[in-house]
Amino acid sequence: MSEDIPFDKSLPLVPDTADEVVPGVRRVMADNPGPFTFKGTMSYILGKGNVAIIDPGPDDPAHIGALLDAVRGETVTHIFVTHTHRDHSPATPTLKRETGATVYAEGPHRAARPLHIGEHNPLDASGDRDFMPDVRLKDGEVVSGDGWSLEAVATPGHTANHMAYALKDKSLLFAGDHVMAWSTSIVAPPDGAMSDYMASLNKLAARSETVYLPGHGPAIKDAPRFVNYYILHRKAREASILHRLGKGETDIPTIVRAIYIGIDPRLTGAAGLSVLAHMEDLVARGVIETDGEPAIDGIYRLAG
Ligand SMILES: [Zn+2]
């Protein structure tokens, strides 16, 4: 799927080993490969001497040990979290206890919308509901450390609390799971929302950062072009869904089979939720209709 985006899957990294990805930024990849995480979650170390860690990663002693090894002899003053999926934030309490750093993030895990009556949240297991930052950041707030300043860039969509961080004067953005070089981002209701996600993409498209360091996969070196591909991909996906509805297909499983050709079977559930995310957005915009709230097992048709 998504052959329209020029993905980069070259990532010759050894898990839990630090390397310098760009001058002044090291990364340590957790050993948690999978269909949603690619080769593993990236934790970043910003600065030298007094440093910040962006995304501590999963609650894996080997990964936490590798991060602490990488900063031995240095002081971790700040921990930033992009979002509260279980591959990004659960190592935070241990890392905070070991370093005394202050934890910054948008806020605790939450869904983008309330559950509908009778709906269960298929994403319950993926959220880190124990996470609570010391300092809650708002869009545009700047936090400064020793030789660096990070601007919080609210980017809801993948999760409601997703925050990217722009390194001031360096044209660099820690992009979390909002934009990645190896795959499209998962936008799955109720935790994620397509209207928010598209607004966040358009917001990034209007910014000036040229290099993105994502939560999974290699650095993105031509970020404005890449964000544009992401936007075009979502518009194409929406057009495909409308095309299938126009042909008389009405339900999400049939549409997933028609438009996600050759998908990894482990991703079929996520693909269904991604189509649901588009359906929610299209219903809200009055382009399509359904009976009651948009649901994964709902019947959809073009509006009127
Ligand atoms: Zn995520």
mmCIF file of N, CA, C and O and ligand atoms in Angstrom, residues 36 82-88 126 158-159 162 176-178 180 185-186 216, ligand 1:
data_model
loop_
_atom_site.group_PDB
_atom_site.id
_atom_site.type_symbol
_atom_site.label_atom_id
_atom_site.label_comp_id
_atom_site.label_asym_id
_atom_site.label_seq_id
_atom_site.Cartn_x
_atom_site.Cartn_y
_atom_site.Cartn_z
ATOM 1 N N PHE A 36 3.824 -2.331 13.588
ATOM 2 C CA PHE A 36 3.496 -0.936 13.878
ATOM 3 C C PHE A 36 4.731 -0.116 14.248
ATOM 4 O O PHE A 36 4.680 1.109 14.260
ATOM 5 N N THR A 82 6.422 12.576 22.997
ATOM 6 C CA THR A 82 5.595 13.003 21.857
ATOM 7 C C THR A 82 4.149 12.559 22.016
ATOM 8 O O THR A 82 3.235 13.282 21.627
ATOM 9 N N HIS A 83 3.940 11.335 22.540
ATOM 10 C CA HIS A 83 2.580 10.837 22.746
ATOM 11 C C HIS A 83 2.637 9.582 23.586
ATOM 12 O O HIS A 83 3.715 9.034 23.836
ATOM 13 N N THR A 84 1.452 9.127 24.006
ATOM 14 C CA THR A 84 1.385 8.119 25.058
ATOM 15 C C THR A 84 1.013 6.741 24.527
ATOM 16 O O THR A 84 0.189 6.043 25.114
ATOM 17 N N HIS A 85 1.581 6.343 23.395
ATOM 18 C CA HIS A 85 1.477 4.932 23.010
ATOM 19 C C HIS A 85 2.526 4.144 23.786
ATOM 20 O O HIS A 85 3.586 4.665 24.139
ATOM 21 N N ARG A 86 2.237 2.860 23.984
ATOM 22 C CA ARG A 86 3.034 2.068 24.925
ATOM 23 C C ARG A 86 4.454 1.808 24.426
ATOM 24 O O ARG A 86 5.286 1.321 25.202
ATOM 25 N N ASP A 87 4.723 2.118 23.167
ATOM 26 C CA ASP A 87 6.107 1.984 22.692
ATOM 27 C C ASP A 87 6.888 3.301 22.841
ATOM 28 O O ASP A 87 8.063 3.358 22.477
ATOM 29 N N HIS A 88 6.264 4.346 23.367
ATOM 30 C CA HIS A 88 6.946 5.650 23.458
ATOM 31 C C HIS A 88 7.173 6.169 24.880
ATOM 32 O O HIS A 88 8.208 6.760 25.153
ATOM 33 N N SER A 126 -3.132 -0.195 23.657
ATOM 34 C CA SER A 126 -1.985 0.524 23.096
ATOM 35 C C SER A 126 -1.672 1.823 23.838
ATOM 36 O O SER A 126 -0.622 2.416 23.628
ATOM 37 N N HIS A 158 -2.818 11.340 15.254
ATOM 38 C CA HIS A 158 -2.388 9.968 15.565
ATOM 39 C C HIS A 158 -2.853 9.624 16.978
ATOM 40 O O HIS A 158 -3.395 8.552 17.222
ATOM 41 N N THR A 159 -2.626 10.523 17.918
ATOM 42 C CA THR A 159 -3.311 10.526 19.212
ATOM 43 C C THR A 159 -3.752 11.959 19.475
ATOM 44 O O THR A 159 -3.231 12.899 18.859
ATOM 45 N N HIS A 162 -0.781 14.188 20.801
ATOM 46 C CA HIS A 162 0.509 14.130 20.092
ATOM 47 C C HIS A 162 1.153 15.521 20.008
ATOM 48 O O HIS A 162 0.518 16.496 19.610
ATOM 49 N N GLY A 176 7.793 12.490 16.183
ATOM 50 C CA GLY A 176 6.989 11.433 16.800
ATOM 51 C C GLY A 176 6.441 10.482 15.750
ATOM 52 O O GLY A 176 7.132 10.133 14.783
ATOM 53 N N ASP A 177 5.175 10.082 15.916
ATOM 54 C CA ASP A 177 4.559 9.168 14.939
ATOM 55 C C ASP A 177 3.670 9.920 13.961
ATOM 56 O O ASP A 177 2.880 9.306 13.244
ATOM 57 N N HIS A 178 3.786 11.243 13.910
ATOM 58 C CA HIS A 178 2.908 12.016 13.021
ATOM 59 C C HIS A 178 3.332 11.860 11.561
ATOM 60 O O HIS A 178 2.489 11.701 10.675
ATOM 61 N N MET A 180 6.454 9.757 9.327
ATOM 62 C CA MET A 180 7.575 8.816 9.411
ATOM 63 C C MET A 180 8.059 8.466 8.016
ATOM 64 O O MET A 180 7.288 8.498 7.062
ATOM 65 N N SER A 185 1.292 7.061 8.943
ATOM 66 C CA SER A 185 0.928 7.031 10.354
ATOM 67 C C SER A 185 -0.433 6.360 10.496
ATOM 68 O O SER A 185 -1.274 6.456 9.608
ATOM 69 N N ILE A 186 -0.639 5.679 11.632
ATOM 70 C CA ILE A 186 -1.950 5.082 11.907
ATOM 71 C C ILE A 186 -2.855 6.167 12.502
ATOM 72 O O ILE A 186 -2.481 6.819 13.470
ATOM 73 N N HIS A 216 9.893 6.333 14.517
ATOM 74 C CA HIS A 216 10.297 5.041 13.950
ATOM 75 C C HIS A 216 10.937 5.297 12.595
ATOM 76 O O HIS A 216 10.459 6.135 11.838
HETATM 77 ZN ZN ZN B 1 2.159 5.998 18.247
#
